[in-house]
mmCIF file of C-alpha atoms and ligand atoms in Angstrom:
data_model
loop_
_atom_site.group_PDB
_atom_site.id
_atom_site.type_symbol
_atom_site.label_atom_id
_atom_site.label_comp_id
_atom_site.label_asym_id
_atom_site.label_seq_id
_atom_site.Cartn_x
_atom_site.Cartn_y
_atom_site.Cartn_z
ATOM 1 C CA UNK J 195 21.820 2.153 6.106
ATOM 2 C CA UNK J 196 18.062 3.730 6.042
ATOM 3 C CA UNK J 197 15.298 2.213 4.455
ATOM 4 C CA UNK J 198 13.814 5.167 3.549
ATOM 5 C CA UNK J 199 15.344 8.317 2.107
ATOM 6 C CA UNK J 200 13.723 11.763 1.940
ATOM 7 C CA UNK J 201 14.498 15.136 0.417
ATOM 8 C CA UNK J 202 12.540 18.339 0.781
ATOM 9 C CA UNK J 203 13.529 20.281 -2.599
ATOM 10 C CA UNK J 204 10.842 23.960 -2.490
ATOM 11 C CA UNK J 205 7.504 22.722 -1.476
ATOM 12 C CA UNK J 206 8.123 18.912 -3.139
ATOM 13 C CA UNK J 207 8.994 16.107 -0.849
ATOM 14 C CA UNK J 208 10.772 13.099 -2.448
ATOM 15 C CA UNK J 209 10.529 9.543 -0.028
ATOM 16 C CA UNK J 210 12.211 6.994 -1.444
ATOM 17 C CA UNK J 211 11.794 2.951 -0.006
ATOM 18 C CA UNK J 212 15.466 1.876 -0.314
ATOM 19 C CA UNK J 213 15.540 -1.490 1.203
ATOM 20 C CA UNK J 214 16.553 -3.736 -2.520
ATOM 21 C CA UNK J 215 17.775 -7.008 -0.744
ATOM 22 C CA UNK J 216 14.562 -7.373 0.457
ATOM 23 C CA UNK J 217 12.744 -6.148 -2.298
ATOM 24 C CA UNK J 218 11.460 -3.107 -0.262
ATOM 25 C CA UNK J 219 9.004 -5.108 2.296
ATOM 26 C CA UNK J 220 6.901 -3.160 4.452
ATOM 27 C CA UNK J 221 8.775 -4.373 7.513
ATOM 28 C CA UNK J 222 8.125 -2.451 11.006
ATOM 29 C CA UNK J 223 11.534 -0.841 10.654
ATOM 30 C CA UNK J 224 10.932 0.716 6.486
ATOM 31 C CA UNK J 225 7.199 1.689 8.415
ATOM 32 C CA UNK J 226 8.764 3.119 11.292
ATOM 33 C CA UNK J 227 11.248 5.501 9.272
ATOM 34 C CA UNK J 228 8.274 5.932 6.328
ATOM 35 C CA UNK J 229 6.197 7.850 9.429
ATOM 36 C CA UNK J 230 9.332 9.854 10.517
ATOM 37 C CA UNK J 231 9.642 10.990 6.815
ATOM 38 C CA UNK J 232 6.408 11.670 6.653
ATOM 39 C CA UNK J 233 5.842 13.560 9.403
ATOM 40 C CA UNK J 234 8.973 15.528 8.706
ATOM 41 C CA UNK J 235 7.615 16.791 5.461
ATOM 42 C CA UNK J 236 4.458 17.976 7.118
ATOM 43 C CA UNK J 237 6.503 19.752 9.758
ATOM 44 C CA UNK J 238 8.683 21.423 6.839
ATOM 45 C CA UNK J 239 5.228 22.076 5.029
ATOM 46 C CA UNK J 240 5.996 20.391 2.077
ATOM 47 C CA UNK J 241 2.613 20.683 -0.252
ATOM 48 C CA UNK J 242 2.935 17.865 -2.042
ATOM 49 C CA UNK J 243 5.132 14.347 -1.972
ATOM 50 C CA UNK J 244 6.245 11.772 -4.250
ATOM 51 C CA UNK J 245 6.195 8.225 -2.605
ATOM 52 C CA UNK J 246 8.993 5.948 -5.387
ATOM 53 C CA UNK J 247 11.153 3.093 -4.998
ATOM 54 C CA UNK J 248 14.968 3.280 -5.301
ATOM 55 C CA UNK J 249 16.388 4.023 -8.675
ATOM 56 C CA UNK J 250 16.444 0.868 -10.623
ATOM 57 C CA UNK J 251 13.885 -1.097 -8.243
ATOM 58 C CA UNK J 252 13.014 -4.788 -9.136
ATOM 59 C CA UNK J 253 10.040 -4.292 -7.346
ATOM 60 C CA UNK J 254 8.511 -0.987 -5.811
ATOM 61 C CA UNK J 255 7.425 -2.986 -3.127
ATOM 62 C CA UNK J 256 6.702 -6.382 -1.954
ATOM 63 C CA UNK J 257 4.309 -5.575 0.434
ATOM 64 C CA UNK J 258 3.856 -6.682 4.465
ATOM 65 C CA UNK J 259 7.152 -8.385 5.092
ATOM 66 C CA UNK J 260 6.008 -11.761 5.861
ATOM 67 C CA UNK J 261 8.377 -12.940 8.237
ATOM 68 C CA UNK J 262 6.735 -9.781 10.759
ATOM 69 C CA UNK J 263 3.129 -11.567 9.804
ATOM 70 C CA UNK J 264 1.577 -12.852 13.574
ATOM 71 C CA UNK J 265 1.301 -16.541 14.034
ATOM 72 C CA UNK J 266 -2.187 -17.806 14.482
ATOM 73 C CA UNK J 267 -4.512 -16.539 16.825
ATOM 74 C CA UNK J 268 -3.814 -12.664 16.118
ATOM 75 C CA UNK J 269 -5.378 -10.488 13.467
ATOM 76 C CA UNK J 270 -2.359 -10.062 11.215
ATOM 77 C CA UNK J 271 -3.923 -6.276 9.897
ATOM 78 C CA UNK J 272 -4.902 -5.151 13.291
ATOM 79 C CA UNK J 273 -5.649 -1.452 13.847
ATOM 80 C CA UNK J 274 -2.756 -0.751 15.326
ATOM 81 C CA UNK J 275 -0.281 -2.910 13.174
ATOM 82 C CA UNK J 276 2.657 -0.888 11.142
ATOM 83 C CA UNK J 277 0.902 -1.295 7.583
ATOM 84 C CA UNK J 278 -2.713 0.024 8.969
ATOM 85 C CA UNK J 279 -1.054 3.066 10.738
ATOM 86 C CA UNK J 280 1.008 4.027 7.663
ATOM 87 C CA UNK J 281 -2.260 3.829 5.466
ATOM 88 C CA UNK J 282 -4.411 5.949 8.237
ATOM 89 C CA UNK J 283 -0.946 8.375 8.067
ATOM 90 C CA UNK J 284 -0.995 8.972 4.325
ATOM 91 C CA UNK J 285 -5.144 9.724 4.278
ATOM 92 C CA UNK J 286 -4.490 11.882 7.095
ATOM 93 C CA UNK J 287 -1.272 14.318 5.660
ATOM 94 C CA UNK J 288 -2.797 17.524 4.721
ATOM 95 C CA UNK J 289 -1.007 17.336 0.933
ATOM 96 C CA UNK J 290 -1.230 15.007 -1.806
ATOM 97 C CA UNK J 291 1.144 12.183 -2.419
ATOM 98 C CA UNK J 292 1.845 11.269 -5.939
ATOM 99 C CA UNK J 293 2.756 7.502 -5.523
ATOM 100 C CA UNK J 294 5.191 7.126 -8.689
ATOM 101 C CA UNK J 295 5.315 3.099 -9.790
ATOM 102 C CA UNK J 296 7.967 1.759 -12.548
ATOM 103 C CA UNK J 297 7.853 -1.533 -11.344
ATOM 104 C CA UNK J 298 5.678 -4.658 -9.369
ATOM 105 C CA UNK J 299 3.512 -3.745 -6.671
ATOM 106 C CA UNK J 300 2.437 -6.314 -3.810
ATOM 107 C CA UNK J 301 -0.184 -7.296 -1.088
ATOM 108 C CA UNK J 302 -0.208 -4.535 1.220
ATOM 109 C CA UNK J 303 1.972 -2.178 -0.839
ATOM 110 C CA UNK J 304 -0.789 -2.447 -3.312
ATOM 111 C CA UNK J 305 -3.113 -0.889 -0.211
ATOM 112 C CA UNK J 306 -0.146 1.407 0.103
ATOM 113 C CA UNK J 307 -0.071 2.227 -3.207
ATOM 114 C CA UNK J 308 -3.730 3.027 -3.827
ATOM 115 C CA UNK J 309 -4.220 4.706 -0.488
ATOM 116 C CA UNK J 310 -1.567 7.768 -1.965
ATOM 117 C CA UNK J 311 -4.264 10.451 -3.984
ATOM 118 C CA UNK J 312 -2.751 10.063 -7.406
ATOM 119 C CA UNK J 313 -0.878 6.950 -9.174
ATOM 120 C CA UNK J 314 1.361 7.523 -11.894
ATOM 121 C CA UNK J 315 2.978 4.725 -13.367
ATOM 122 C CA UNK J 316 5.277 2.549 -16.236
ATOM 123 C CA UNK J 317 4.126 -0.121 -18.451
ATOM 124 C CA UNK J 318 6.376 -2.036 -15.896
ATOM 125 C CA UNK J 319 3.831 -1.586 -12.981
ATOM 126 C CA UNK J 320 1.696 -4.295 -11.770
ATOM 127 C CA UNK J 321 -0.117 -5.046 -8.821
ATOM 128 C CA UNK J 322 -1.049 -8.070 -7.412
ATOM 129 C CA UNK J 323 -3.180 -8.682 -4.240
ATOM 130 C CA UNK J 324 -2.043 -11.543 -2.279
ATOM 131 C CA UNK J 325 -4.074 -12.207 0.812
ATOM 132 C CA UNK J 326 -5.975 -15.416 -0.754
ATOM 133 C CA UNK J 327 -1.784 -16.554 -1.609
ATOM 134 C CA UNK J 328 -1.543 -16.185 1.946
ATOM 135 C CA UNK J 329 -4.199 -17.288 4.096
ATOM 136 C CA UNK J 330 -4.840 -13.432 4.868
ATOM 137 C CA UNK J 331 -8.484 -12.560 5.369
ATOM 138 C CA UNK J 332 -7.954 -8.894 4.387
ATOM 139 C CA UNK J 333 -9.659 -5.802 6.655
ATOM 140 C CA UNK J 334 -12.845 -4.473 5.986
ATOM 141 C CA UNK J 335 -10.632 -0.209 5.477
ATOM 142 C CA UNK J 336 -8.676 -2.165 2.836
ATOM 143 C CA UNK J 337 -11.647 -4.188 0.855
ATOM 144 C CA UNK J 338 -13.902 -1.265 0.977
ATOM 145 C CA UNK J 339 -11.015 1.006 -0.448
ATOM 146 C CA UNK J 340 -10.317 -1.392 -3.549
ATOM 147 C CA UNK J 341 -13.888 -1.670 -3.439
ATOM 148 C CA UNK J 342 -14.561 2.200 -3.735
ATOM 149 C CA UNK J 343 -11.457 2.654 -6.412
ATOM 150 C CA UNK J 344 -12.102 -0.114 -8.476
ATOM 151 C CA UNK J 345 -15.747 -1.679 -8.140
ATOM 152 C CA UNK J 346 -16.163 -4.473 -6.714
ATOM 153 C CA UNK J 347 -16.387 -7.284 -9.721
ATOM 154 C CA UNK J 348 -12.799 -6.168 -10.093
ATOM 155 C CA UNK J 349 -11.575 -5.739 -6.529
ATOM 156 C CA UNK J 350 -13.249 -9.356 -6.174
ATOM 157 C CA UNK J 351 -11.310 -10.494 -8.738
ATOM 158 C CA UNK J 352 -7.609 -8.810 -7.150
ATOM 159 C CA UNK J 353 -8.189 -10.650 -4.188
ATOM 160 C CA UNK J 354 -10.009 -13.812 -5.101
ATOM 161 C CA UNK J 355 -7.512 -14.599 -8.055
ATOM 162 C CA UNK J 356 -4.430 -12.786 -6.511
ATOM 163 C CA UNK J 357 -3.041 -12.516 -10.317
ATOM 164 C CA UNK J 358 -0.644 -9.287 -11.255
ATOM 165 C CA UNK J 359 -3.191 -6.631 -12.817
ATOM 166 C CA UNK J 360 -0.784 -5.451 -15.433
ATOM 167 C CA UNK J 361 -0.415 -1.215 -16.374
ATOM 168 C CA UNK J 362 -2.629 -1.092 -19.029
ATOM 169 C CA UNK J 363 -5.687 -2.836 -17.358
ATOM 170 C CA UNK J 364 -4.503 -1.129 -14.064
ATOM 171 C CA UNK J 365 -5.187 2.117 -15.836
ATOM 172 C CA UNK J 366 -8.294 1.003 -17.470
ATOM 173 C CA UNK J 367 -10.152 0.180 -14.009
ATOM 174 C CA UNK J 368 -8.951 2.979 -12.265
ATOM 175 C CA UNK J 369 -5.797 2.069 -9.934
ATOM 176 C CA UNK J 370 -3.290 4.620 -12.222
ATOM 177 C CA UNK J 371 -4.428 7.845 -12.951
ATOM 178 C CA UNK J 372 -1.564 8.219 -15.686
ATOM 179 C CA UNK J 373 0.063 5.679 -17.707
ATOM 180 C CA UNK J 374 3.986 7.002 -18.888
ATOM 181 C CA UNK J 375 7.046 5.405 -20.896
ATOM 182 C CA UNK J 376 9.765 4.822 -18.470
ATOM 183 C CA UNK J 377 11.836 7.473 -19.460
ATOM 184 C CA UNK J 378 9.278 10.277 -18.956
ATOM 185 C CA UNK J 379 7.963 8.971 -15.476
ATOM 186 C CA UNK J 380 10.151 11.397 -13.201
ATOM 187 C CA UNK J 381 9.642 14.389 -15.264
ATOM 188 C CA UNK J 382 5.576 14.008 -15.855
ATOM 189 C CA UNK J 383 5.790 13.046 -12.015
ATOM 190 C CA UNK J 384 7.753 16.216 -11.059
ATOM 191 C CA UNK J 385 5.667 18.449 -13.446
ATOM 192 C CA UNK J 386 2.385 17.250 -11.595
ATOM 193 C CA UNK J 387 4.270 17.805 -7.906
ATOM 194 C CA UNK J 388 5.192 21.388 -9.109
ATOM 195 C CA UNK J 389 1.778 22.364 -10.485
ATOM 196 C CA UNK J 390 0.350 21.179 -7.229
ATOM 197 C CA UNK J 391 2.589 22.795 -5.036
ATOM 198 C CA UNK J 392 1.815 25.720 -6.798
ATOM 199 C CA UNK J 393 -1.911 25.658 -5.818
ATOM 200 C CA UNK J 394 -3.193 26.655 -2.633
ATOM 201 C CA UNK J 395 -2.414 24.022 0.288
ATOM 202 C CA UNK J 396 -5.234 25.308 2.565
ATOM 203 C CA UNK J 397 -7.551 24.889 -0.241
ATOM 204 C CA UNK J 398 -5.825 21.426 -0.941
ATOM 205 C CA UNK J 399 -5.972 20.058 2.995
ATOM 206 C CA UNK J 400 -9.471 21.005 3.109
ATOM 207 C CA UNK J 401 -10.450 19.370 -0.059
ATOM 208 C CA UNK J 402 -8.252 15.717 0.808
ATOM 209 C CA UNK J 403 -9.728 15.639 4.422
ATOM 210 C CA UNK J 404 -13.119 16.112 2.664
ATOM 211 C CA UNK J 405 -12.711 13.286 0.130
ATOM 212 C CA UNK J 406 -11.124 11.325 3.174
ATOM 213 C CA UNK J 407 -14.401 12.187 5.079
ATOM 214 C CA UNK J 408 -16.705 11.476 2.089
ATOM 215 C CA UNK J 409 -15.498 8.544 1.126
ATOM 216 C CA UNK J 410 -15.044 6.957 4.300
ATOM 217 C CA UNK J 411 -18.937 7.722 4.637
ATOM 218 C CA UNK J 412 -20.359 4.697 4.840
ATOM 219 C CA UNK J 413 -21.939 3.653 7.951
ATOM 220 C CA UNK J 414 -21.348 0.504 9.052
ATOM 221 C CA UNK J 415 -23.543 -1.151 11.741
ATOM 222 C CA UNK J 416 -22.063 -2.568 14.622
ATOM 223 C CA UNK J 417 -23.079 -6.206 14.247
ATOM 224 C CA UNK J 418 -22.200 -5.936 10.565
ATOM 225 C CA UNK J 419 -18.686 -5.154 11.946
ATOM 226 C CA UNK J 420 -18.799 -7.774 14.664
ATOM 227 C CA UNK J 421 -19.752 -10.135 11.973
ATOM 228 C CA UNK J 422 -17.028 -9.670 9.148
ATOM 229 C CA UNK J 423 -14.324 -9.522 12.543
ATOM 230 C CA UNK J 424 -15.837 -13.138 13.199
ATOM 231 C CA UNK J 425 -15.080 -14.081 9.226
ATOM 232 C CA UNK J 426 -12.007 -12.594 9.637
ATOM 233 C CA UNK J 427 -11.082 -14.599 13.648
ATOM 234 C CA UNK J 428 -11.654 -17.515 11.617
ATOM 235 C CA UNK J 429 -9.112 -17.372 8.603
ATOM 236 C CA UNK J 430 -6.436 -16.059 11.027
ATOM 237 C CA UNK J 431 -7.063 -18.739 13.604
ATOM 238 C CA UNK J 432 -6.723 -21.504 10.730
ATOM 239 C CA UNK J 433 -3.873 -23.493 9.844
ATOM 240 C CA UNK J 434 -4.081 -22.298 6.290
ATOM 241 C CA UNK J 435 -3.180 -19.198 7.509
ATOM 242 C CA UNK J 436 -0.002 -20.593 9.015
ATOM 243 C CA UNK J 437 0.590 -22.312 5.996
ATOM 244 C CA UNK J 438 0.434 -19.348 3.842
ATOM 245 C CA UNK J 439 3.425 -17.897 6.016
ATOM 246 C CA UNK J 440 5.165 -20.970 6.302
ATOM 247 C CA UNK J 441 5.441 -21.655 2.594
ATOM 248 C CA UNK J 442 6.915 -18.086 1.848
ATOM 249 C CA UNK J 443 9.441 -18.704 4.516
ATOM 250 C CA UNK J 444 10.688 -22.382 3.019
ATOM 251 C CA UNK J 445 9.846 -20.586 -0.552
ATOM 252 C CA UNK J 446 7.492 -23.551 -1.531
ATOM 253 C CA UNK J 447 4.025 -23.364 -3.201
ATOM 254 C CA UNK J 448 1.720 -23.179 -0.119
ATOM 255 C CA UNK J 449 -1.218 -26.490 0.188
ATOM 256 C CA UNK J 450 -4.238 -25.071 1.627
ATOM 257 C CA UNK J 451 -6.667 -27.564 3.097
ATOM 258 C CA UNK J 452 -9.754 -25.114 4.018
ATOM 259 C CA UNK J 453 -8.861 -24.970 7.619
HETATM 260 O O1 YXS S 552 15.531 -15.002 1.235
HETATM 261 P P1 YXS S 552 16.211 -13.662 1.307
HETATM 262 O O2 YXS S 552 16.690 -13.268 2.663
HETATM 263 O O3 YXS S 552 17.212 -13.463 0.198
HETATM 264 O O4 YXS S 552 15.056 -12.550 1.001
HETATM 265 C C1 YXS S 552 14.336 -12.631 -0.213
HETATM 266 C C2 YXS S 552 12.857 -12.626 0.139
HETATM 267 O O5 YXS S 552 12.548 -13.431 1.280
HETATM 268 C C3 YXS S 552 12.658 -11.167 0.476
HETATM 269 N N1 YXS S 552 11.245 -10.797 0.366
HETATM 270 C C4 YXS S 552 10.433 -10.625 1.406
HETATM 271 N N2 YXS S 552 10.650 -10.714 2.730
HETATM 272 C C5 YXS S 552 9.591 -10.479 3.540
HETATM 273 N N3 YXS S 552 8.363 -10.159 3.099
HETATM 274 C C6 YXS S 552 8.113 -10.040 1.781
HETATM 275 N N4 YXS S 552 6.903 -9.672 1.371
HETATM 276 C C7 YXS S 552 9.174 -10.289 0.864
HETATM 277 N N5 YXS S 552 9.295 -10.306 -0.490
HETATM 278 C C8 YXS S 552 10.569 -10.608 -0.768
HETATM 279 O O6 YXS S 552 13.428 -10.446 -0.460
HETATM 280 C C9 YXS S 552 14.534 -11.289 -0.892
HETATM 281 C C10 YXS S 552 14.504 -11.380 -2.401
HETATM 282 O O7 YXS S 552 13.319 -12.052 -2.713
HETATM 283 P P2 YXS S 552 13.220 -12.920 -4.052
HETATM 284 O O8 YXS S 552 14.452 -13.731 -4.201
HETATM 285 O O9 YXS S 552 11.919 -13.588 -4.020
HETATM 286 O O10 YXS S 552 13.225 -11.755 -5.165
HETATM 287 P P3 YXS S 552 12.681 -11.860 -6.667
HETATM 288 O O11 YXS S 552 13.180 -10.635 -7.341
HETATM 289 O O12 YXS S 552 13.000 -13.194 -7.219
HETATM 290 O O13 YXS S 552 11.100 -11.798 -6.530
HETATM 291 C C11 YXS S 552 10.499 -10.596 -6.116
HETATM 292 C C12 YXS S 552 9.058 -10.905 -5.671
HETATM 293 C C13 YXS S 552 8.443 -9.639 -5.058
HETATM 294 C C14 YXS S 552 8.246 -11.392 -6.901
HETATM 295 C C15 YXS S 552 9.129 -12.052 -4.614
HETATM 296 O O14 YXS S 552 10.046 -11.689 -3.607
HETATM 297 C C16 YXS S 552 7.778 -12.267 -3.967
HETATM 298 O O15 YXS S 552 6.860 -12.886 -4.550
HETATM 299 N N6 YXS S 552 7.653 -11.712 -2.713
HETATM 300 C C17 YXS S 552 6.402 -11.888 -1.979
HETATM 301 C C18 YXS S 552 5.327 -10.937 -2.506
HETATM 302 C C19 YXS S 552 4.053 -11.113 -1.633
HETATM 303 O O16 YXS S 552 3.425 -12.179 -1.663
HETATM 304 N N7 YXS S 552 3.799 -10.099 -0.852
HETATM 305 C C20 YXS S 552 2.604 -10.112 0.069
HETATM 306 C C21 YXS S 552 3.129 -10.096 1.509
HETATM 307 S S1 YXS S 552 1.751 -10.308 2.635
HETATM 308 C C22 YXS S 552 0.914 -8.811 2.553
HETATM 309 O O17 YXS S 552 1.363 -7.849 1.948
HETATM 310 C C23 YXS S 552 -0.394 -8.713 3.263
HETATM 311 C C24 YXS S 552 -0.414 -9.402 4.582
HETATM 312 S S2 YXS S 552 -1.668 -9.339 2.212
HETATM 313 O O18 YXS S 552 -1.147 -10.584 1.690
HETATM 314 O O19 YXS S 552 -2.816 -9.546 3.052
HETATM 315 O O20 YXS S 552 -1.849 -8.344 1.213
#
């Protein structure tokens, strides 16, 4: 069965993470077929996509699927790893996708999530960021983006505390652009799609890969680089960090020792 479903209906793409027995991780496979869709909607010039869970979703998603998480010794959000493509392939589509939320949001789905241009979501939406619940030391593309979207007192916060952030306060700093009663999300989600596709896509591609451009504009030296990759060698060499894993996968509270 696929993990991911997609339907082109005018100029509105629909891709729908359909994977509920495992609460729709971000495993390689859902990634792999995620890029297909999305690249299949850019090929059938689609102007504008809505990114949604499976009707009657738990969870929207529960982020990188653990059990694909490296042992020690390799960084576990590596350039090329599935999650950091698919967040370099939605910035990089020329149209907008509408990420529509009516349920929890988790770890690197949360990245997902907020990497999409507009958020529209239920008072059932949360999102929780769970690299500290890990052992993850998180990438510099992903801290700067929470960082960007949501200041950083309150990005600190997401990933120091990795507590849910419910809907209300998730709309109040800035993750949701629109906060909807359950029963009105698909049809204020499709009203926003069709207005959008109705505007001009050249105009649109020009203006996302300028915001991409703009807000990516922060120059980072390279020994500022070099140093946070250090930080970062050192959490994913630890034994916390195999702990963090290791206590999902025997579902136990994990017992970090600082090492
Ligand atoms: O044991 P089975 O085979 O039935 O499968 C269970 C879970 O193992 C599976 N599952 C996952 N598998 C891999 N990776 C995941 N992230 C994941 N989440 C869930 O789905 C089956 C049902 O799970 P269960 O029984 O816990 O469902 P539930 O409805 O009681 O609870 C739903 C959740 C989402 C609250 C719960 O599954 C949960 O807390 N999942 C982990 C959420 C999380 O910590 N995600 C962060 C992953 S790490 C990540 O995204 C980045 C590396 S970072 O941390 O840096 O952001």
């Amino acid at each position: 069965m696929p993990l991911i479903l997609s339907q082109l209906d005018g100029f509105v793409g629909t891709i729908t993470m359909n994977h509920p027995e495992h609460r729709n991780a971000l495993s390689d496979q859902m990634i792999s077929e995620m890029f297909d869709a999305f690249e299949d909607m850019r090929e059938r010039k689609a102007r504008v996509i809505v990114l949604r869970a499976h009707e009657g979703a738990k969870v929207w998603s529960a982020g990188h699927d653990v059990r694909e998480l490296p042992m020690p010794g390799r960084d576990p959000l590596g350039y090329d790893d599935p999650l950091v493509r698919i967040l370099r392939e939605i910035q990089h589509l020329p149209m907008p996708v509408i990420a529509m939320i009516d349920s929890s949001v988790w770890g690197g789905a949360c990245d997902v999530a907020l990497t999409c241009d507009i958020l529209i979501g239920t008072p059932k939406a949360q999102f929780t960021m769970t690299p500290a619940k890990i052992g993850v030391p998180y990438n510099p593309s992903g801290l700067l983006r929470f960082m960007n979207i949501l200041g950083i007192n309150t990005a600190k916060e997401m990933f120091f505390s990795a507590q849910p952030i419910p809907a209300e306060r998730a709309k109040q700093v800035g993750i949701l652009n629109h906060l909807v009663p359950s029963d009105e999300l698909e049809a204020f989600t499709s009203d926003m799609a069709e207005k959008i596709s109705r505007n001009s896509p050249l105009s649109i591609a020009a203006m996302k890969e300028s915001f991409r451009l703009l807000g990516n504009a922060s120059p980072l030296p390279p020994n500022m680089f070099e140093r946070i990759q250090g930080l970062r060698r050192k959490v994913y060499d630890s034994q916390d960090y195999k702990e963090g894993i290791q206590s999902f996968l025997e579902k136990r509270p994990p017992v970090f020792v600082g090492e």
